[in-house]
Short mmCIF file of C-alpha atoms and ligand atoms in Angstrom, two decimals:
data_model
loop_
_atom_site.label_atom_id
_atom_site.label_comp_id
_atom_site.label_asym_id
_atom_site.label_seq_id
_atom_site.Cartn_x
_atom_site.Cartn_y
_atom_site.Cartn_z
CA MET A 7 -0.03 0.00 -0.06
CA LYS A 8 1.29 3.36 -0.78
CA GLU A 9 2.49 5.77 1.95
CA TYR A 10 -0.25 8.19 2.90
CA LEU A 11 0.80 11.62 4.27
CA THR A 12 -2.61 13.03 4.52
CA LEU A 13 -6.10 11.95 5.34
CA ALA A 14 -7.11 13.88 2.22
CA GLU A 15 -4.98 11.58 -0.09
CA ILE A 16 -6.49 8.43 1.59
CA GLN A 17 -9.95 9.80 1.05
CA GLU A 18 -9.20 10.47 -2.56
CA ASP A 19 -8.32 7.01 -3.15
CA LEU A 20 -11.21 5.74 -1.15
CA ARG A 21 -13.32 7.79 -3.61
CA GLU A 22 -11.65 7.22 -6.95
CA GLY A 23 -8.49 4.88 -6.63
CA GLY A 24 -10.35 1.66 -5.58
CA LEU A 25 -9.01 1.75 -2.09
CA THR A 26 -11.61 0.48 0.63
CA CYS A 27 -11.59 1.15 4.38
CA VAL A 28 -11.26 -2.72 4.98
CA GLN A 29 -8.00 -2.73 2.92
CA LEU A 30 -6.70 0.11 4.85
CA VAL A 31 -7.48 -1.49 8.38
CA ASP A 32 -5.96 -4.70 7.18
CA HIS A 33 -2.80 -2.97 6.00
CA TYR A 34 -2.33 -1.39 9.62
CA LEU A 35 -3.38 -4.61 11.25
CA GLN A 36 -0.36 -6.34 9.36
CA ASN A 37 2.02 -3.44 10.15
CA ILE A 38 1.15 -3.97 13.83
CA GLU A 39 1.43 -7.50 13.76
CA SER A 40 5.14 -7.25 12.07
CA ASN A 41 5.98 -4.51 14.51
CA LYS A 42 4.91 -6.09 17.50
CA HIS A 43 8.40 -5.74 19.18
CA LEU A 44 8.03 -2.00 19.19
CA ASN A 45 5.41 -2.46 21.86
CA ALA A 46 3.45 0.68 20.71
CA PHE A 47 -0.07 -0.93 21.36
CA VAL A 48 -1.48 -2.33 24.50
CA GLU A 49 -4.44 -3.69 22.98
CA VAL A 50 -5.58 -4.05 19.27
CA TYR A 51 -9.25 -3.99 18.22
CA ALA A 52 -8.77 -6.15 15.14
CA ASP A 53 -12.31 -7.57 14.72
CA GLU A 54 -13.96 -4.54 15.74
CA ALA A 55 -11.94 -2.32 13.44
CA LYS A 56 -12.59 -4.73 10.39
CA LYS A 57 -16.39 -4.60 11.26
CA ALA A 58 -16.41 -0.89 11.49
CA ALA A 59 -14.27 -0.61 8.12
CA LEU A 60 -16.96 -2.81 6.31
CA ALA A 61 -19.63 -0.65 7.61
CA LEU A 62 -17.86 2.57 6.51
CA ASP A 63 -17.18 1.08 3.07
CA GLN A 64 -21.01 0.75 2.73
CA LYS A 65 -21.77 4.21 4.14
CA MET A 66 -19.21 5.81 1.84
CA ALA A 67 -20.81 4.13 -1.20
CA SER A 68 -24.10 5.87 -0.18
CA GLY A 69 -22.34 9.00 0.19
CA SER A 70 -23.12 9.78 3.82
CA SER A 71 -19.71 9.14 5.45
CA GLY A 72 -18.19 11.82 7.97
CA ARG A 73 -15.22 14.08 7.62
CA LEU A 74 -12.81 11.37 9.09
CA ALA A 75 -13.89 8.57 6.97
CA GLY A 76 -10.73 6.79 6.31
CA LEU A 77 -8.78 7.78 9.38
CA VAL A 78 -7.62 4.91 11.43
CA VAL A 79 -6.52 6.18 14.63
CA GLY A 80 -4.76 4.89 17.94
CA LEU A 81 -5.81 6.09 21.50
CA LYS A 82 -3.17 6.69 24.36
CA ASP A 83 -4.21 4.54 27.17
CA VAL A 84 -5.43 7.57 29.08
CA LEU A 85 -8.52 8.21 26.94
CA SER A 86 -11.89 6.64 27.75
CA HIS A 87 -13.27 4.61 25.10
CA LYS A 88 -16.50 3.00 25.94
CA GLY A 89 -16.32 -0.78 26.81
CA HIS A 90 -12.70 -1.08 26.20
CA GLY A 91 -9.77 -1.53 28.61
CA LEU A 92 -8.22 1.58 30.12
CA GLN A 93 -5.22 1.54 32.20
CA ALA A 94 -2.96 4.51 32.01
CA GLY A 95 -0.20 2.20 31.84
CA SER A 96 -0.79 1.08 35.36
CA GLN A 97 -1.41 -2.19 37.09
CA ILE A 98 -3.69 -0.28 39.55
CA LEU A 99 -6.26 -0.22 36.72
CA ARG A 100 -6.03 -3.60 35.55
CA THR A 101 -9.54 -4.94 34.92
CA TYR A 102 -10.86 -1.42 34.40
CA GLN A 103 -13.08 -0.69 31.58
CA ALA A 104 -14.15 2.66 30.44
CA PRO A 105 -17.93 3.21 30.89
CA PHE A 106 -18.23 6.05 28.46
CA ASN A 107 -16.23 7.84 25.76
CA ALA A 108 -14.00 10.77 26.29
CA THR A 109 -15.49 13.82 24.41
CA ALA A 110 -12.43 13.98 22.04
CA VAL A 111 -12.80 10.27 21.20
CA GLN A 112 -16.82 10.66 20.74
CA ARG A 113 -16.17 13.60 18.38
CA LEU A 114 -13.70 11.50 16.17
CA LEU A 115 -16.12 8.51 16.22
CA ASP A 116 -19.10 10.78 15.23
CA GLU A 117 -17.14 11.70 12.11
CA ASP A 118 -16.41 8.14 11.36
CA ALA A 119 -12.77 7.55 12.53
CA ILE A 120 -11.99 3.93 13.19
CA VAL A 121 -10.18 3.34 16.42
CA ILE A 122 -7.49 0.35 16.06
CA GLY A 123 -6.34 0.12 19.50
CA ARG A 124 -5.11 1.78 22.61
CA GLN A 125 -1.46 2.72 22.84
CA ASN A 126 1.31 2.17 25.46
CA CYS A 127 2.47 5.21 27.58
CA ASP A 128 4.25 6.23 30.79
CA GLU A 129 1.99 5.32 33.98
CA PHE A 130 -0.48 8.11 34.41
CA ALA A 131 1.31 10.05 31.67
CA MET A 132 4.35 10.52 33.97
CA GLY A 133 7.49 10.39 32.13
CA SER A 134 9.68 11.47 29.10
CA SER A 135 10.64 8.16 27.81
CA ASN A 136 7.91 5.65 27.92
CA GLU A 137 10.06 3.51 30.36
CA ASN A 138 7.55 3.99 33.08
CA SER A 139 4.93 1.69 31.61
CA SER A 140 3.81 -1.35 33.53
CA PHE A 141 3.63 -2.88 29.95
CA GLY A 142 7.30 -2.40 29.43
CA PRO A 143 9.11 0.23 27.27
CA VAL A 144 8.22 1.31 23.72
CA LEU A 145 10.96 1.22 21.24
CA ASN A 146 11.77 3.97 18.67
CA ALA A 147 11.20 2.63 15.15
CA ALA A 148 14.20 4.73 13.90
CA ASP A 149 16.66 2.72 16.12
CA THR A 150 15.12 0.10 18.52
CA THR A 151 17.86 0.73 21.20
CA LYS A 152 16.47 4.17 21.67
CA VAL A 153 13.43 5.52 23.64
CA PRO A 154 10.55 7.01 21.75
CA GLY A 155 10.02 9.93 24.03
CA GLY A 156 7.04 10.11 26.44
CA SER A 157 4.71 9.90 27.78
CA SER A 158 2.71 9.27 24.65
CA GLY A 159 5.46 7.23 23.30
CA GLY A 160 3.36 4.27 21.87
CA SER A 161 1.21 6.92 20.03
CA ALA A 162 4.20 8.60 18.46
CA VAL A 163 5.83 5.22 17.45
CA ALA A 164 2.60 4.05 15.92
CA VAL A 165 2.41 6.96 13.62
CA GLN A 166 6.20 6.81 12.83
CA ALA A 167 5.95 3.26 12.08
CA GLY A 168 2.68 3.23 9.95
CA LEU A 169 0.58 1.26 12.44
CA CYS A 170 -2.12 3.81 12.18
CA HIS A 171 -2.57 6.94 10.32
CA ALA A 172 -2.87 9.16 13.60
CA SER A 173 -3.02 9.06 17.20
CA LEU A 174 -4.40 10.98 20.20
CA GLY A 175 -2.25 11.76 22.95
CA SER A 176 -2.11 13.79 26.07
CA ASP A 177 0.23 16.65 26.80
CA THR A 178 0.77 17.81 30.44
CA GLY A 179 4.33 19.15 29.94
CA GLY A 180 5.31 17.90 26.67
CA SER A 181 3.88 14.50 26.32
CA VAL A 182 2.68 14.95 22.79
CA ARG A 183 5.39 17.20 21.37
CA GLN A 184 8.49 15.39 22.75
CA PRO A 185 7.76 11.93 21.56
CA ALA A 186 6.72 13.43 18.13
CA ALA A 187 10.00 15.06 17.98
CA PHE A 188 11.85 11.83 18.77
CA CYS A 189 10.00 9.98 16.31
CA GLY A 190 9.99 12.53 13.35
CA VAL A 191 6.19 13.24 13.51
CA ILE A 192 3.95 16.11 14.25
CA GLY A 193 2.51 16.74 17.62
CA VAL A 194 0.02 19.49 18.76
CA LYS A 195 -0.53 20.68 22.15
CA PRO A 196 -3.69 23.00 22.00
CA SER A 197 -4.45 25.91 24.22
CA TYR A 198 -5.64 24.78 27.80
CA GLY A 199 -9.47 25.02 27.52
CA ARG A 200 -9.52 24.39 23.79
CA VAL A 201 -10.23 20.64 23.91
CA SER A 202 -12.55 18.95 26.56
CA ARG A 203 -10.69 16.82 29.09
CA TYR A 204 -13.84 14.89 29.63
CA GLY A 205 -12.85 11.26 29.87
CA LEU A 206 -9.14 11.83 29.93
CA ILE A 207 -7.56 10.12 33.00
CA ALA A 208 -6.28 13.23 35.03
CA TYR A 209 -2.56 13.73 35.67
CA ALA A 210 -2.38 17.43 36.61
CA SER A 211 -5.85 18.91 35.66
CA SER A 212 -4.61 22.56 35.16
CA PHE A 213 -2.13 21.53 32.79
CA ASP A 214 -3.57 18.52 31.00
CA CYS A 215 -4.52 18.73 27.16
CA ILE A 216 -5.51 16.19 24.46
CA GLY A 217 -3.51 16.64 21.22
CA PRO A 218 -3.11 14.84 17.79
CA ILE A 219 0.05 13.17 16.56
CA THR A 220 0.09 12.87 12.78
CA LYS A 221 2.22 12.96 9.79
CA SER A 222 1.12 16.32 8.35
CA VAL A 223 -0.03 19.57 9.75
CA ASP A 224 -3.12 19.27 7.58
CA ASP A 225 -4.32 16.22 9.43
CA ALA A 226 -3.41 17.75 12.88
CA ALA A 227 -5.59 20.89 12.13
CA LEU A 228 -8.48 18.78 10.82
CA ILE A 229 -8.43 16.59 14.08
CA LEU A 230 -7.98 19.43 16.10
CA GLU A 231 -10.92 21.33 14.66
CA ILE A 232 -13.07 18.18 15.27
CA MET A 233 -12.14 17.65 18.74
CA ALA A 234 -12.11 21.27 19.90
CA GLY A 235 -14.93 23.35 21.16
CA ALA A 236 -17.36 23.72 24.05
CA ASP A 237 -18.47 20.75 26.12
CA GLU A 238 -21.19 20.51 28.80
CA TYR A 239 -19.11 17.91 30.54
CA ASP A 240 -15.91 20.09 31.15
CA SER A 241 -16.45 23.55 32.29
CA THR A 242 -12.84 24.50 31.82
CA VAL A 243 -13.38 24.46 27.97
CA SER A 244 -13.92 27.66 26.34
CA GLU A 245 -17.19 28.54 24.63
CA LYS A 246 -15.05 30.40 21.77
CA GLU A 247 -16.01 29.32 18.47
CA VAL A 248 -13.69 26.97 16.67
CA PRO A 249 -12.05 28.28 13.60
CA ALA A 250 -11.95 25.98 10.57
CA TYR A 251 -8.34 25.18 11.19
CA SER A 252 -8.14 22.62 8.36
CA LYS A 253 -9.21 25.34 5.81
CA SER A 254 -6.86 28.01 6.76
CA THR A 255 -3.47 26.43 6.77
CA GLU A 256 -2.02 28.87 4.13
CA TRP A 257 0.46 31.42 5.69
CA ASN A 258 0.83 34.70 4.22
CA GLY A 259 3.15 37.62 5.22
CA LYS A 260 6.05 38.11 7.47
CA ALA A 261 6.23 36.87 11.07
CA LYS A 262 7.94 38.25 14.15
CA ILE A 263 9.69 35.43 15.50
CA GLY A 264 11.47 35.35 19.02
CA TYR A 265 13.88 32.52 19.95
CA ILE A 266 15.39 31.79 23.26
CA ARG A 267 19.17 32.66 22.99
CA GLU A 268 20.28 29.71 25.08
CA SER A 269 18.60 27.25 22.77
CA ILE A 270 21.23 27.82 20.07
CA GLU A 271 24.17 28.66 22.55
CA SER A 272 23.83 26.62 25.65
CA GLU A 273 26.35 23.67 25.88
CA ALA A 274 23.58 21.52 27.46
CA ILE A 275 21.93 21.24 24.31
CA SER A 276 23.33 18.76 21.69
CA SER A 277 25.55 20.56 19.00
CA GLU A 278 23.48 18.97 16.20
CA ILE A 279 20.08 20.27 17.65
CA ARG A 280 21.76 23.76 18.11
CA GLN A 281 23.02 23.67 14.56
CA GLN A 282 19.67 22.52 12.97
CA THR A 283 17.74 25.16 14.94
CA ARG A 284 20.05 27.92 13.85
CA GLU A 285 19.89 26.69 10.38
CA THR A 286 16.19 26.87 10.41
CA LEU A 287 16.03 30.28 11.97
CA ASN A 288 18.64 31.51 9.35
CA ARG A 289 16.40 30.23 6.75
CA LEU A 290 13.32 32.17 8.14
CA ARG A 291 15.52 35.19 8.24
CA ALA A 292 16.41 34.88 4.61
CA GLU A 293 12.78 34.72 3.88
CA GLY A 294 12.26 37.87 5.27
CA HIS A 295 10.76 37.13 8.75
CA GLU A 296 12.04 39.13 11.76
CA VAL A 297 13.91 36.62 13.88
CA THR A 298 15.15 38.01 17.31
CA PRO A 299 17.12 36.38 20.00
CA VAL A 300 15.29 36.95 23.37
CA GLU A 301 15.90 36.30 27.10
CA ILE A 302 13.32 34.42 29.17
CA PRO A 303 14.22 35.51 32.70
CA LEU A 304 12.17 32.81 34.27
CA LEU A 305 13.53 29.89 32.07
CA ASP A 306 15.20 28.51 35.18
CA SER A 307 12.10 28.48 37.15
CA LEU A 308 9.93 26.70 34.69
CA LEU A 309 10.95 23.07 35.60
CA PRO A 310 10.53 23.53 39.39
CA THR A 311 7.22 25.32 39.02
CA TYR A 312 5.97 22.63 36.63
CA TYR A 313 7.26 19.85 38.84
CA ILE A 314 5.85 21.25 42.16
CA LEU A 315 2.43 22.22 40.68
CA THR A 316 1.95 19.00 38.54
CA THR A 317 2.92 16.65 41.44
CA ALA A 318 0.59 18.53 43.87
CA GLU A 319 -2.31 18.06 41.39
CA ALA A 320 -1.26 14.38 40.74
CA SER A 321 -1.25 13.49 44.42
CA SER A 322 -4.83 14.89 44.71
CA ASN A 323 -6.00 13.36 41.32
CA LEU A 324 -4.65 9.82 42.15
CA SER A 325 -6.02 9.61 45.40
CA ARG A 326 -9.07 8.13 43.92
CA PHE A 327 -7.13 4.95 43.22
CA ASP A 328 -7.49 3.41 46.58
CA GLY A 329 -8.48 -0.20 45.99
CA VAL A 330 -12.22 0.66 46.62
CA ARG A 331 -13.41 2.09 43.63
CA TYR A 332 -11.54 1.11 40.46
CA GLY A 333 -9.55 -1.92 39.28
CA TYR A 334 -6.88 -3.51 41.45
CA ARG A 335 -7.21 -4.34 45.34
CA SER A 336 -4.45 -6.06 47.02
CA PRO A 337 -5.36 -9.51 47.99
CA GLU A 338 -2.90 -9.22 50.94
CA SER A 339 -4.98 -6.53 52.83
CA VAL A 340 -6.45 -7.30 56.19
CA ASP A 341 -8.07 -4.11 57.23
CA LEU A 342 -8.94 -0.73 55.46
CA GLU A 343 -5.64 0.85 55.99
CA SER A 344 -3.63 -2.03 54.85
CA MET A 345 -5.98 -2.26 51.94
CA TYR A 346 -5.04 1.44 50.90
CA LYS A 347 -1.38 0.92 51.54
CA LYS A 348 -0.90 -2.45 49.95
CA THR A 349 -3.05 -1.63 46.95
CA ARG A 350 -1.49 1.59 46.28
CA THR A 351 2.07 0.30 46.95
CA GLU A 352 1.54 -2.74 44.70
CA GLY A 353 -0.51 -1.05 42.00
CA PHE A 354 1.52 2.12 41.36
CA GLY A 355 5.03 1.91 39.83
CA GLU A 356 7.93 3.82 41.14
CA GLU A 357 7.83 6.99 39.28
CA VAL A 358 4.12 7.57 40.25
CA ARG A 359 4.81 6.85 43.90
CA ARG A 360 7.71 9.36 43.83
CA ARG A 361 5.32 12.13 42.25
CA ILE A 362 2.39 11.29 44.78
CA LEU A 363 4.99 11.52 47.65
CA LEU A 364 6.43 14.77 46.38
CA GLY A 365 3.03 16.10 45.70
CA THR A 366 1.79 15.29 49.12
CA PHE A 367 4.88 16.87 50.66
CA VAL A 368 4.41 20.27 48.83
CA LEU A 369 0.92 20.34 49.87
CA SER A 370 1.46 19.42 53.51
CA ALA A 371 0.46 22.14 55.92
CA ASN A 372 4.15 22.84 56.88
CA TYR A 373 5.31 23.41 53.32
CA TYR A 374 2.35 24.48 51.48
CA ASP A 375 3.26 28.31 51.37
CA ALA A 376 7.00 27.43 50.80
CA TYR A 377 6.44 25.44 47.69
CA TYR A 378 2.86 25.20 46.41
CA THR A 379 1.83 28.87 46.95
CA LYS A 380 5.05 29.99 45.75
CA ALA A 381 4.93 28.05 42.66
CA GLN A 382 1.49 29.29 41.89
CA ARG A 383 2.99 32.87 42.16
CA VAL A 384 5.74 31.86 39.81
CA ARG A 385 3.22 30.48 37.32
CA ARG A 386 1.54 33.73 37.27
CA LEU A 387 4.75 35.59 36.67
CA VAL A 388 5.65 33.26 33.82
CA ARG A 389 2.30 33.91 32.27
CA GLU A 390 2.67 37.60 32.58
CA GLU A 391 6.05 37.30 31.10
CA THR A 392 4.90 35.19 28.33
CA ASN A 393 2.00 37.50 27.57
CA ARG A 394 4.42 40.44 27.23
CA PHE A 395 6.48 38.40 24.88
CA PHE A 396 3.44 37.63 22.57
CA GLU A 397 2.57 41.53 22.49
CA GLN A 398 5.79 41.84 20.45
CA PHE A 399 6.13 38.71 18.71
CA ASP A 400 4.07 36.18 16.69
CA PHE A 401 5.84 32.93 17.67
CA LEU A 402 8.41 31.54 20.22
CA ILE A 403 10.67 29.12 18.37
CA SER A 404 12.89 26.64 20.32
CA PRO A 405 14.11 23.11 20.05
CA VAL A 406 11.62 20.71 21.49
CA SER A 407 14.13 18.73 23.56
CA PRO A 408 17.84 19.26 24.33
CA THR A 409 18.75 15.89 22.78
CA THR A 410 17.38 13.48 20.35
CA ALA A 411 15.88 10.17 21.52
CA PHE A 412 18.40 8.74 24.14
CA THR A 413 19.37 5.02 24.74
CA ILE A 414 16.95 2.96 26.55
CA GLY A 415 18.00 2.89 30.17
CA GLU A 416 20.36 5.76 29.94
CA LYS A 417 18.40 8.11 32.27
CA THR A 418 16.29 5.87 34.34
CA GLU A 419 18.49 5.84 37.32
CA ASP A 420 18.47 9.70 37.53
CA PRO A 421 14.91 11.31 37.51
CA LEU A 422 16.39 14.68 37.64
CA GLN A 423 18.09 14.18 34.32
CA MET A 424 15.02 12.97 32.75
CA TYR A 425 13.06 16.00 34.05
CA LEU A 426 15.58 18.27 32.58
CA ALA A 427 14.58 17.07 29.02
CA ASP A 428 11.28 18.81 29.44
CA ILE A 429 12.90 22.27 29.65
CA PHE A 430 11.54 23.57 26.39
CA THR A 431 7.99 21.91 26.60
CA VAL A 432 6.72 22.79 29.87
CA GLN A 433 6.48 26.52 29.38
CA ALA A 434 3.32 26.23 27.00
CA ASN A 435 1.55 24.11 29.79
CA VAL A 436 2.62 26.36 32.48
CA VAL A 437 1.03 29.33 30.74
CA GLY A 438 -1.70 27.34 28.76
CA ASN A 439 -0.59 28.50 25.34
CA PRO A 440 -0.61 26.25 22.19
CA ALA A 441 2.47 24.73 20.79
CA ILE A 442 3.51 22.40 17.97
CA SER A 443 6.46 20.26 17.39
CA ILE A 444 7.39 19.50 13.58
CA PRO A 445 10.35 17.59 12.22
CA ASN A 446 13.52 19.60 11.64
CA GLY A 447 15.89 17.21 10.20
CA GLU A 448 17.97 14.35 11.85
CA ASP A 449 21.20 14.02 13.75
CA LYS A 450 24.12 12.25 12.18
CA ASP A 451 22.76 8.84 13.50
CA GLY A 452 19.62 9.45 11.71
CA MET A 453 17.58 10.19 14.81
CA PRO A 454 14.61 12.72 14.33
CA ILE A 455 15.16 16.27 15.59
CA GLY A 456 12.00 18.48 16.16
CA ILE A 457 11.46 22.13 16.44
CA GLN A 458 8.78 23.76 18.53
CA ILE A 459 6.61 26.78 17.67
CA MET A 460 4.63 28.32 20.57
CA ALA A 461 1.90 30.80 19.74
CA PRO A 462 -0.29 33.11 21.71
CA TYR A 463 -3.10 31.77 23.62
CA PHE A 464 -6.15 30.44 21.29
CA SER A 465 -4.04 31.24 18.18
CA GLU A 466 -3.90 27.75 16.78
CA GLU A 467 -4.87 28.93 13.60
CA LYS A 468 -2.00 30.95 12.81
CA MET A 469 0.19 28.57 14.58
CA LEU A 470 -0.79 25.76 12.23
CA ALA A 471 -0.53 27.81 9.17
CA PHE A 472 3.06 28.88 10.03
CA ALA A 473 3.90 25.28 10.89
CA LYS A 474 2.77 24.04 7.62
CA TYR A 475 4.79 26.81 5.99
CA LEU A 476 8.00 25.90 7.80
CA THR A 477 7.63 22.23 7.11
CA GLY A 478 7.58 23.05 3.53
CA LEU A 479 10.57 25.33 3.77
CA ASN A 480 12.42 22.58 5.78
CA LYS A 481 11.77 20.08 3.23
CA LYS A 482 13.54 22.10 0.44
CA VAL A 483 16.84 21.99 2.24
CA ALA A 484 19.03 19.48 3.87
CA VAL A 485 21.53 20.56 6.47
CA GLU A 486 25.11 19.29 6.42
CA TYR A 487 26.64 18.86 9.76
CA ASN A 488 29.58 20.85 10.89
CA THR A 489 31.22 18.34 13.17
CA ASN A 490 33.92 20.72 14.14
CA GLU A 491 31.51 22.96 16.01
N1 LIG B 505 7.74 14.56 30.86
C1 LIG B 505 6.79 15.34 31.59
C2 LIG B 505 6.49 14.67 32.84
O1 LIG B 505 6.88 13.65 32.99
C3 LIG B 505 5.63 15.60 30.77
C4 LIG B 505 4.51 14.43 30.93
C5 LIG B 505 3.27 14.71 30.15
O2 LIG B 505 3.05 15.69 29.42
N2 LIG B 505 2.23 14.02 30.42
O3 LIG B 505 5.84 15.28 33.65
#
């Protein structure tokens, strides 16, 4: 089967090229089968997807199919899909089945998307490498000794390796964008409040966003357009009308771009990423855009703020997994207290336990003001600083991550090293702005490099248009590495 970059191409072949949805689903099922070693899927819905494809072929013949007909999609294992297992990569949720559809999932189904399975991820979406899953690590298809990024690692690899056409992931601090960058695909974190979180297993509710992972900006725009918008089940979703993102992906005019000076100067960032980022910025300059280095004075405060607030929210969100209401209950328990303790100790993995403890600590009476309240204040300052930045600029461009995909096991012993990998992605979540990760070449080992475009709050339309334009610009040139740098 030919390699499809966009859903539009698939739909054209479905209409005129003799392609059927049944063939499409069979093709992805075969790919999943022959790439089982990547461990991208936790569960595959082969029969159900085939049935849906057959029904859709008939519906298409009668001319009444939805806008996502032909889209075969995978769901990160944190999105509720009625009647299907849902575990957030955790043992504490073994045997749990989703009793309803997440709004984002429902909206895709309403437009005739076919869900082919649920995808492996870091436990409760906590991680940057997909090594924290109770289903084992996911392997990067570009080099199976490397991580795919996290926490939506299975979702990114599934798109990278052609196991489905697109995936839905969740992004609390970079979990859609960073694995997309590590796998050479596209990942979008929408503005906070753009897409309903109803049916998404919560990690840190004031940061969590559902976002698409795709091979083209066009598909990301279409999927986002369909998922976004008011929802009676989530009061944090904006009532603002959703623009037709998929119809406005033409970029015209000159942009004012700021980039973080350190991102192309700091030794902490791999030289190839620095070089590639610099080349891209130069290319934009040559095209007549204004490209200016900027200081982000609160850059150093971003990670502490993120990790204090998200662990605090996680400790509260995850308190519901107690052996009483969901999934697993320790058979060893003898009384109420030992049931809580044993269930949670046995059911949660190490990283989740670490974050619950950290979050409980920063919320404890004696430390609340010193950590939690302070981090809230810094969050507001970062927001103000970011808003000031966007009064002057259209976009903030940076690498997605300081390195390309690292070797499996390389950072597991050192959580701080792992957290540092999130330096460029967390800002968008701390402030709520949209950001996109698009491919920006490869390092000399052939591992994908990503570049991030962050835009003003609720400016997805212009962000997507610019991302598409930059994707086109990047395709025209390949960079030669200057290894003497
Ligand atoms: N890597 C970040 C973390 O571990 C981001 C996770 C996410 O976005 N879900 O918190």
